[in-house]
PDB file of C-alpha atoms in Angstrom:
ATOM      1  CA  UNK A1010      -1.089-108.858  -0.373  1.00  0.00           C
ATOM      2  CA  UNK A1011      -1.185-105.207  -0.772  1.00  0.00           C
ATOM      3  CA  UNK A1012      -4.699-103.183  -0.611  1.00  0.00           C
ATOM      4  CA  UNK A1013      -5.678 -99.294  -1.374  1.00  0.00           C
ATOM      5  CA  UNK A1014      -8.629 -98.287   0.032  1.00  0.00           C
ATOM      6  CA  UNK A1015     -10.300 -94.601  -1.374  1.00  0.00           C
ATOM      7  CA  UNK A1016     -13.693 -94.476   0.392  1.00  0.00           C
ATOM      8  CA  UNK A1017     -14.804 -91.222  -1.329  1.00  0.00           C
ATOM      9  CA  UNK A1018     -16.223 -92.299  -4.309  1.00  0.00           C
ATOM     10  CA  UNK A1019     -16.792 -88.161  -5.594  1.00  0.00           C
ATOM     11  CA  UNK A1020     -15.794 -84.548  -4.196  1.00  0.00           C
ATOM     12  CA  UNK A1021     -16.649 -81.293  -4.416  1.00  0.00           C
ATOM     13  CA  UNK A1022     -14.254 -78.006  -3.895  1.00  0.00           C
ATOM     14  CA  UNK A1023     -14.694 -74.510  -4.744  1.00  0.00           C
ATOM     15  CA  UNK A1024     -12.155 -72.875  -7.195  1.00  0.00           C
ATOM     16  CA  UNK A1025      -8.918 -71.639  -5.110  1.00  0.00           C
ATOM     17  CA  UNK A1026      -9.890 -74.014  -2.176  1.00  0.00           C
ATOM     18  CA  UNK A1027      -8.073 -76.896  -0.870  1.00  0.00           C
ATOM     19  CA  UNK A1028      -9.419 -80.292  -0.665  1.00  0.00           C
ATOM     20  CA  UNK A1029      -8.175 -83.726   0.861  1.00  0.00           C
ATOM     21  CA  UNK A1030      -8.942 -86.888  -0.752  1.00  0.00           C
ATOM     22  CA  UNK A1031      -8.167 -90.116   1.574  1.00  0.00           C
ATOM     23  CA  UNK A1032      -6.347 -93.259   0.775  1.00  0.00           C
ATOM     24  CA  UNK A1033      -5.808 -96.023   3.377  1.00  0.00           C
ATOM     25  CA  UNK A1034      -3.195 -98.656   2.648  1.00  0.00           C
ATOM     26  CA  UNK A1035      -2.515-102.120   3.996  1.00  0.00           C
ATOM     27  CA  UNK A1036       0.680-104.255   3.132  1.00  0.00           C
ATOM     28  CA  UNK A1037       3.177-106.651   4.805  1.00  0.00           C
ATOM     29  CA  UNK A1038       5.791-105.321   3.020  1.00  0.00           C
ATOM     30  CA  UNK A1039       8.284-103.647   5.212  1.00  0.00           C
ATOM     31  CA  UNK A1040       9.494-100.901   2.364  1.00  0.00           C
ATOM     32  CA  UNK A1041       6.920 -99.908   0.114  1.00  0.00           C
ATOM     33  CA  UNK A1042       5.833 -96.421  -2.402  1.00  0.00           C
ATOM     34  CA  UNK A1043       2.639 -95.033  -2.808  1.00  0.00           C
ATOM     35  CA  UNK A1044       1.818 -92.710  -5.556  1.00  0.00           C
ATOM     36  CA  UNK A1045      -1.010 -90.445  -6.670  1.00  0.00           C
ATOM     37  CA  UNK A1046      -2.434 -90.390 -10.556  1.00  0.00           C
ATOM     38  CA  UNK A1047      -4.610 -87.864 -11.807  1.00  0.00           C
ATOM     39  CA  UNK A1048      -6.964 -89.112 -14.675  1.00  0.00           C
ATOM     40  CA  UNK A1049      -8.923 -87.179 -16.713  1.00  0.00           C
ATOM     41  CA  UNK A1050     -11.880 -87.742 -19.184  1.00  0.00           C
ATOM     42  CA  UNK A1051      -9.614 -88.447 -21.610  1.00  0.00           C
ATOM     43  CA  UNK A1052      -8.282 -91.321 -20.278  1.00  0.00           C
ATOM     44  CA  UNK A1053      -4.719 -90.897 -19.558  1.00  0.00           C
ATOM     45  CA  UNK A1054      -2.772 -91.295 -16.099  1.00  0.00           C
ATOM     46  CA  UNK A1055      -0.613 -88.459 -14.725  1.00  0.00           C
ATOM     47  CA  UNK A1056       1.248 -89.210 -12.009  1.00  0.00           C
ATOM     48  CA  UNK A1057       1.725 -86.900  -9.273  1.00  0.00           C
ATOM     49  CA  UNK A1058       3.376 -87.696  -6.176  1.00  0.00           C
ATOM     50  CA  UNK A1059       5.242 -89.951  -4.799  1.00  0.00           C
ATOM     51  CA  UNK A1060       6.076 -91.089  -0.845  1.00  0.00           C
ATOM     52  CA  UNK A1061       8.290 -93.693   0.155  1.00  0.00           C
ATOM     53  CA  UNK A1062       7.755 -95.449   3.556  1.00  0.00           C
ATOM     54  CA  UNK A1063      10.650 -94.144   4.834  1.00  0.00           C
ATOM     55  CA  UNK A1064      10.879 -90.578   3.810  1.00  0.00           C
ATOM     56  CA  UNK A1065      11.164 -88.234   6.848  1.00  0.00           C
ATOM     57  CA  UNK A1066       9.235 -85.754   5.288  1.00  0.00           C
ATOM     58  CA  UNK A1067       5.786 -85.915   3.504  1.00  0.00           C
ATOM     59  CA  UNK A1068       6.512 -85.494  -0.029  1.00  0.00           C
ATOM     60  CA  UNK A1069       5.405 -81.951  -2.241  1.00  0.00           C
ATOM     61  CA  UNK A1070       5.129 -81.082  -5.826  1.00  0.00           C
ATOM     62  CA  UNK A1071       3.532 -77.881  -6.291  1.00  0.00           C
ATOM     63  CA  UNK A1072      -0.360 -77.543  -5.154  1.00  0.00           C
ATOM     64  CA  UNK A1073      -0.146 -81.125  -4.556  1.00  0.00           C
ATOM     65  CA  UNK A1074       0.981 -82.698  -1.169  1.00  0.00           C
ATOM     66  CA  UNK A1075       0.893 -85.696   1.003  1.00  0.00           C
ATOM     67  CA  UNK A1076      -0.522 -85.867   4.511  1.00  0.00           C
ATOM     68  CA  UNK A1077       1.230 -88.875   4.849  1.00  0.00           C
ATOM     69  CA  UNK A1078       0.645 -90.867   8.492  1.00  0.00           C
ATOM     70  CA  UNK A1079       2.409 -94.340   8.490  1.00  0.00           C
ATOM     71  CA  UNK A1080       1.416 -95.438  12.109  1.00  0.00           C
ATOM     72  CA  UNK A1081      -2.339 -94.964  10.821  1.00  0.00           C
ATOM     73  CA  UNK A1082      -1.619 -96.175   7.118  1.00  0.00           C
ATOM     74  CA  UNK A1083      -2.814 -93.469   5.423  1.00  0.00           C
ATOM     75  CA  UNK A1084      -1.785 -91.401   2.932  1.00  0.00           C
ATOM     76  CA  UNK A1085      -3.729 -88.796   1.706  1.00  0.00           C
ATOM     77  CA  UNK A1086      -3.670 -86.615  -1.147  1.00  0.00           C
ATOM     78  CA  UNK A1087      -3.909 -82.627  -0.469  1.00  0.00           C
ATOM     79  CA  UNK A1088      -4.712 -80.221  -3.848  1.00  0.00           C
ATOM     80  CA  UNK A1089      -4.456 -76.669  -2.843  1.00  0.00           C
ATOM     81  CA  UNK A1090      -5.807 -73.307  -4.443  1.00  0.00           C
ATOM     82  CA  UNK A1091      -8.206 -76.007  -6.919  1.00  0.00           C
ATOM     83  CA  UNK A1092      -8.576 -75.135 -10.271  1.00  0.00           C
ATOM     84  CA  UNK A1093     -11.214 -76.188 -12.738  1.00  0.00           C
ATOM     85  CA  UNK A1094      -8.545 -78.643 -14.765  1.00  0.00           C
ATOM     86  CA  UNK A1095      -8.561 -80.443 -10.974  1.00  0.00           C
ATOM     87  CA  UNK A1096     -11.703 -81.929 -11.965  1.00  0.00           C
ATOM     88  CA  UNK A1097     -10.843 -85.832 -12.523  1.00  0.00           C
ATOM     89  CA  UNK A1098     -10.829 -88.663 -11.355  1.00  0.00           C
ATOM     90  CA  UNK A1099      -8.043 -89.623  -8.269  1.00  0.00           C
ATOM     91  CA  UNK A1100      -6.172 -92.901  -7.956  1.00  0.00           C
ATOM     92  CA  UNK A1101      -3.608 -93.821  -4.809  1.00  0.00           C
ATOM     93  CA  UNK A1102      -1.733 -96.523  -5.690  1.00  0.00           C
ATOM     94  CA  UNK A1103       1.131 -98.810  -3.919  1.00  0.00           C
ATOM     95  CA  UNK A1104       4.184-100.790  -4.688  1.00  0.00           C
ATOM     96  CA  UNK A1105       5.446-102.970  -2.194  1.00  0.00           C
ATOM     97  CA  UNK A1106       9.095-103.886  -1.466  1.00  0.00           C
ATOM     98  CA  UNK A1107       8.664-107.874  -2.465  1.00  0.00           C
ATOM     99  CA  UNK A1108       7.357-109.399  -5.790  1.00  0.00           C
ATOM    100  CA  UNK A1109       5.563-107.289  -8.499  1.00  0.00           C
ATOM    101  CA  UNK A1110       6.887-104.167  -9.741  1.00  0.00           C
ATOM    102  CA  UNK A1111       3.465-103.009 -11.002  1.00  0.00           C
ATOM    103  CA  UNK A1112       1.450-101.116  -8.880  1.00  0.00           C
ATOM    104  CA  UNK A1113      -1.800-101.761  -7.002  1.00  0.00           C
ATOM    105  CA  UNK A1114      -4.581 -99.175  -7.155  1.00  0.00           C
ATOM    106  CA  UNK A1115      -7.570 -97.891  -4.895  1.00  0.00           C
ATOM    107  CA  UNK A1116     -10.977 -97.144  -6.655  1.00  0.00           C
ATOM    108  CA  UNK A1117     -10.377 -93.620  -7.217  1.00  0.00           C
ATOM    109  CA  UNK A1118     -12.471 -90.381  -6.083  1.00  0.00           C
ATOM    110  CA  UNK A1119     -14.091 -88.100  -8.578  1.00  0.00           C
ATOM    111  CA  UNK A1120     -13.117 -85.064  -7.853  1.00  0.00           C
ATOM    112  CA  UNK A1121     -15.083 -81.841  -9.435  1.00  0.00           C
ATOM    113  CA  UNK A1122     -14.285 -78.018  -9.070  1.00  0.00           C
ATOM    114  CA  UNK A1123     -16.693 -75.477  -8.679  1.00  0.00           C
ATOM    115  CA  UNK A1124     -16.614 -72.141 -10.059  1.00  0.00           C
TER     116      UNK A1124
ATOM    117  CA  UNK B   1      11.324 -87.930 -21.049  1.00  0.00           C
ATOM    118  CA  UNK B   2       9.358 -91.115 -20.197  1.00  0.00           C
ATOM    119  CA  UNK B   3       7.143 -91.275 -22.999  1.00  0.00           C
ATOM    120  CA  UNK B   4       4.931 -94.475 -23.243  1.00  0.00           C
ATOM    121  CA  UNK B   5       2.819 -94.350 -27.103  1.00  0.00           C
ATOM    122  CA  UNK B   6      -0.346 -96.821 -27.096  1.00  0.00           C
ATOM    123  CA  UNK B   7      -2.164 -97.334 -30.517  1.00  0.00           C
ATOM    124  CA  UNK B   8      -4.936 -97.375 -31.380  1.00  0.00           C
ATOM    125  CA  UNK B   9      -6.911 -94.995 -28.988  1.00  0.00           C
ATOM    126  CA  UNK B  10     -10.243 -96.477 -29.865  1.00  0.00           C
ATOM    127  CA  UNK B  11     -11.171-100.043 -31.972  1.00  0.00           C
ATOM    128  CA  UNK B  12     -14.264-101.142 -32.512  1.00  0.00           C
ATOM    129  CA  UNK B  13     -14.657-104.833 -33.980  1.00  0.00           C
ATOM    130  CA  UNK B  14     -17.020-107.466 -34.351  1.00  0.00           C
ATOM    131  CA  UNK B  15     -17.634-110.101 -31.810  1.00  0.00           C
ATOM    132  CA  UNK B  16     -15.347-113.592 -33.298  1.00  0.00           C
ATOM    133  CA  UNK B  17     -12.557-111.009 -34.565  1.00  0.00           C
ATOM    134  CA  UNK B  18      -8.947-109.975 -32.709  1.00  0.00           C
ATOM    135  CA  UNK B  19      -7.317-106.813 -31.776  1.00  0.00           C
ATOM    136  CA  UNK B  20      -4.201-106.461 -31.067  1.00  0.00           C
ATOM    137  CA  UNK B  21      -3.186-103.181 -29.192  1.00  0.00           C
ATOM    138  CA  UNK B  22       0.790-101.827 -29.653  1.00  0.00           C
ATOM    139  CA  UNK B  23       2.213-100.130 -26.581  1.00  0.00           C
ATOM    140  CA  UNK B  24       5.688 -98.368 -27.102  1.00  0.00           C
ATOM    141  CA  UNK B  25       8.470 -96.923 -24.967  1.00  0.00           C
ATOM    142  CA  UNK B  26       9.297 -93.344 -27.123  1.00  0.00           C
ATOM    143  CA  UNK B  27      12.488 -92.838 -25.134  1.00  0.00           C
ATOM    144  CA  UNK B  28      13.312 -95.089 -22.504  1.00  0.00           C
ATOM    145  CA  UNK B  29      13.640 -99.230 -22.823  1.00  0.00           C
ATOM    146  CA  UNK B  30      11.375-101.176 -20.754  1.00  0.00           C
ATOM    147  CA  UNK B  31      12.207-104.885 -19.924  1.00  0.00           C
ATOM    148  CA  UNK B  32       9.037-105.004 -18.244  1.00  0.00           C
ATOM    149  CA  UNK B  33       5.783-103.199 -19.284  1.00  0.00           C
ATOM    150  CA  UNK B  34       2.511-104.049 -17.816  1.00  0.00           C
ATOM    151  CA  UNK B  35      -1.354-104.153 -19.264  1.00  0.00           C
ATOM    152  CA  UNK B  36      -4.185-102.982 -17.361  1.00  0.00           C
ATOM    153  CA  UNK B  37      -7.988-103.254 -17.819  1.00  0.00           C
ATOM    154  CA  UNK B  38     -10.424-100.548 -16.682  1.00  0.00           C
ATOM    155  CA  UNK B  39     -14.262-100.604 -16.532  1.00  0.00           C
ATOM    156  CA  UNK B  40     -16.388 -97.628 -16.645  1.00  0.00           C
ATOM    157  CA  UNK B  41     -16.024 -95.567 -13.628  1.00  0.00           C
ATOM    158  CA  UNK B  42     -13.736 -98.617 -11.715  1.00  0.00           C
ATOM    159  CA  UNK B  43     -10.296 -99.094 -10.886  1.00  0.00           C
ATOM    160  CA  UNK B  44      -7.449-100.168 -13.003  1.00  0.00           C
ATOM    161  CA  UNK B  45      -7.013-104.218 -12.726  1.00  0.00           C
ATOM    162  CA  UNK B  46      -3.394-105.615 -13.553  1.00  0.00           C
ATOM    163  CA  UNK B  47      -4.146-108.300 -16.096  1.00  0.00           C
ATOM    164  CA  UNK B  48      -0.524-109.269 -16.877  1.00  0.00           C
ATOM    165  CA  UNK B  49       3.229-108.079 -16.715  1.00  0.00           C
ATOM    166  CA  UNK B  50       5.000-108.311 -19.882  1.00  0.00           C
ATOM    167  CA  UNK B  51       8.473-109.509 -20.199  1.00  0.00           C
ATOM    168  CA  UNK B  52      11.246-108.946 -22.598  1.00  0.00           C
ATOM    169  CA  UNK B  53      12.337-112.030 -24.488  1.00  0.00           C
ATOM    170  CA  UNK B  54       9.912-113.743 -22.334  1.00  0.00           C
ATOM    171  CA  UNK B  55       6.826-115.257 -21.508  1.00  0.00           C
ATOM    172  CA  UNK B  56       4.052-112.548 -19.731  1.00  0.00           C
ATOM    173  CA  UNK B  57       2.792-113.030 -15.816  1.00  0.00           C
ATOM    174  CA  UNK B  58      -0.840-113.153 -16.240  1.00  0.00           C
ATOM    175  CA  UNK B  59      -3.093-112.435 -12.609  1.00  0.00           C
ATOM    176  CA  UNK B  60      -5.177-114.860 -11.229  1.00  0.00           C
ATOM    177  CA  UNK B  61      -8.621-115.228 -13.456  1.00  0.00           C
ATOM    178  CA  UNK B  62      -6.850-113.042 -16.599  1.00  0.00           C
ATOM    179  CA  UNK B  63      -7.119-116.420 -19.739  1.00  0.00           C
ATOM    180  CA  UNK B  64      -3.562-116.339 -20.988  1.00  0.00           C
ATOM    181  CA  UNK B  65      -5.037-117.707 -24.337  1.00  0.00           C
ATOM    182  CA  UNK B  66      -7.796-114.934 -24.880  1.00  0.00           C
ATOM    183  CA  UNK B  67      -5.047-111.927 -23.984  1.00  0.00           C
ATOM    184  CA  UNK B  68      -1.707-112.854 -25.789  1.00  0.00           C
ATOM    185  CA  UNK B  69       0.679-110.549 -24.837  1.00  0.00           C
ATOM    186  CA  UNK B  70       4.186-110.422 -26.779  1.00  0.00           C
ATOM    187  CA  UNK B  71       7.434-108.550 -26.234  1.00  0.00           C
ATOM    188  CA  UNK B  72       9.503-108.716 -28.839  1.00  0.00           C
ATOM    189  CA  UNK B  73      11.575-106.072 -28.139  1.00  0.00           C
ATOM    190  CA  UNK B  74      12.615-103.578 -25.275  1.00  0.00           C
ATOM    191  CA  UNK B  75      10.365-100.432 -26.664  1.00  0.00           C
ATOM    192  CA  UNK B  76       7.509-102.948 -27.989  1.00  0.00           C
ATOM    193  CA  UNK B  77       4.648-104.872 -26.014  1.00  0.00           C
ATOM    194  CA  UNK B  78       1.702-105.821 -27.923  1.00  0.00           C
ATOM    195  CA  UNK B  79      -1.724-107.574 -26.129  1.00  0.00           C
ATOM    196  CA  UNK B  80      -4.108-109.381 -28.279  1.00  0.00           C
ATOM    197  CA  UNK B  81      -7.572-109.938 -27.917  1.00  0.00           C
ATOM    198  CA  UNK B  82      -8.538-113.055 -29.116  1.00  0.00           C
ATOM    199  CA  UNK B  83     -12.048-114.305 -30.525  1.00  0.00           C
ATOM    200  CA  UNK B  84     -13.463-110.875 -28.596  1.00  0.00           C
ATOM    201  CA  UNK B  85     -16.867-111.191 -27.389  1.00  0.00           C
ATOM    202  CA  UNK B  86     -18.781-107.803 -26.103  1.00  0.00           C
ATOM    203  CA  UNK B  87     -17.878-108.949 -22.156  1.00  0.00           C
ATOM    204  CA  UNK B  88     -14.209-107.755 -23.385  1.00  0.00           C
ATOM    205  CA  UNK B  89     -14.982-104.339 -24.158  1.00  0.00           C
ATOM    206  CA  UNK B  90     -13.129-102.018 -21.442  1.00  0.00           C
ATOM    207  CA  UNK B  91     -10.346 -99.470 -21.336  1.00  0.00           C
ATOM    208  CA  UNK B  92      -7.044-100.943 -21.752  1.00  0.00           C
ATOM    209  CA  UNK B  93      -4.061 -98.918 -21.106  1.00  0.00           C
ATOM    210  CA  UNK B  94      -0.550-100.073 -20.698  1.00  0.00           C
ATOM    211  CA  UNK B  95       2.600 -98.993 -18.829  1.00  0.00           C
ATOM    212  CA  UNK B  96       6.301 -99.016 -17.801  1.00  0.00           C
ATOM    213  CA  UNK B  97       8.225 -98.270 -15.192  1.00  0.00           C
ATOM    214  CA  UNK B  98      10.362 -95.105 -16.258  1.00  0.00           C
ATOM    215  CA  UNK B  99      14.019 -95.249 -16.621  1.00  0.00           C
ATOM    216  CA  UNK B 100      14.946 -93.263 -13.327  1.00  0.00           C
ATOM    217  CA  UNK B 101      14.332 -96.925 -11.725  1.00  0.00           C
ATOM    218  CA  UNK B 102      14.253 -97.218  -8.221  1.00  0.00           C
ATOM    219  CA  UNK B 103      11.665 -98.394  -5.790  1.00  0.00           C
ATOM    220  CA  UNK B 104      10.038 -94.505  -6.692  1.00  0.00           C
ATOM    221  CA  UNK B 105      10.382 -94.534  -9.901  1.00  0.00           C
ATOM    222  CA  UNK B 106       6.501 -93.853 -11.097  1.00  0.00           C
ATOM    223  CA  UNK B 107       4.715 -96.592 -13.513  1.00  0.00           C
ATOM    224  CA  UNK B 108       4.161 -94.016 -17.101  1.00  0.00           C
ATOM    225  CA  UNK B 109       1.310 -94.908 -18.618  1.00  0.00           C
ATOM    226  CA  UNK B 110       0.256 -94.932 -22.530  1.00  0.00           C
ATOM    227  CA  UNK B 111      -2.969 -92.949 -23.366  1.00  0.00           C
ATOM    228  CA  UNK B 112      -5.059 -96.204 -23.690  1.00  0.00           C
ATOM    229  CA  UNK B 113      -7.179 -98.532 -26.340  1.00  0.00           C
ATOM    230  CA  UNK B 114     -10.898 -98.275 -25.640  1.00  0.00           C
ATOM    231  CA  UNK B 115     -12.256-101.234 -27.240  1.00  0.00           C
ATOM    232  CA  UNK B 116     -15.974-101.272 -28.269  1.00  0.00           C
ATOM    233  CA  UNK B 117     -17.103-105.205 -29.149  1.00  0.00           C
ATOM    234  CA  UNK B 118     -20.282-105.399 -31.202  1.00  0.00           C
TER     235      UNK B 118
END
């Protein structure tokens, strides 16, 4: 069984700042993806990122990146220079090697920017 | 590219009646597409994985006979609500895994069916 812990249920960041939002995983899989999706009022999911369990590197796109520690199981989501359309709500999410294709997601963190 | 269209954004019906909710693939085919459920201010929930030609994978504690899901086609899942009752109104928003396949390939989501039972 896969699980995606996000233990910060809501953030605050000042405009241009960075900010961190955590995601713990746990899985038996031995291969295995976890993504980020951004999710607005409106409803929709954007995805982000994306970090396999054996990339080298921790994956970038932009202002967003991923601290990405596999010995601790954590992947966590970094948003630099925030911008007001940051505010939204934050989901990790996994897909293991074995079985479903869909993917498994944490609670989310609500994340609002401050002027 | 990746385009996943959902209709109708919002329904509101009366409790006894069905919905059915149309998800489509704009520019990709998807064999498999999958239906989630959100609650206000919770996580998505996988209620079933839709299959091409056949029957859907429904999750433990997801009534196959209250959410009929049909995919008749490799662009076009539809899930029913059946005999809804106010307990089913949520966020429903379906998705597919995009056409770069490949264990990264992201799921792409439709916009979603909020679904108001009165």
């Amino acid at each position: 069984a896969q699980k995606i812990t996000q233990t910060q249920p809501g953030m605050f960041v000042q405009e241009k700042e960075a900010v961190t939002l955590d995601c713990t995983y746990d899985t038996s899989d031995p291969s295995y993806g976890l993504f980020w999706y951004k999710q607005p009022s409106s409803g929709e999911m954007i995805f982000l990122i994306y970090q396999g369990s054996y990339d080298q590197q921790n994956a970038t796109e932009g202002r967003y990146s991923l601290n990405f520690q596999k010995a601790r199981k954590s992947a966590n989501l970094v948003i630099s220079a925030s911008q007001l359309g940051d505010s939204a709500m934050y989901f990790c999410a996994m897909r293991g090697s074995t079985g479903r294709r869909a993917l498994t997601f944490g609670s989310g963190t609500r994340l609002q920017v401050q002027p | 590219g990746a385009v996943v269209s959902q209709h109708p954004s919002w329904v509101i019906c009366k409790s006894g009646t069905s919905v059915k909710i149309e998800c489509r693939s704009l520019d990709f085919q998807a064999t498999t597409m999958f239906w989630y459920r959100q609650f206000p201010k919770q996580s998505l929930m996988l209620m079933a994985t839709s299959n091409e030609g056949s029957k859907a994978t429904y999750e433990q504690g997801v009534e196959k006979d209250k959410f009929l899901i049909n995919h008749a086609s490799l662009t076009l899942s539809t899930l029913t609500v059946t005999s809804a009752h106010p307990e089913d109104s949520s966020f429903y928003i379906c998705s597919a895994r995009g056409p770069e396949g490949g264990r990264n390939s992201p799921l792409h989501f439709g916009n979603g069916t909020r679904l108001t039972v009165t």
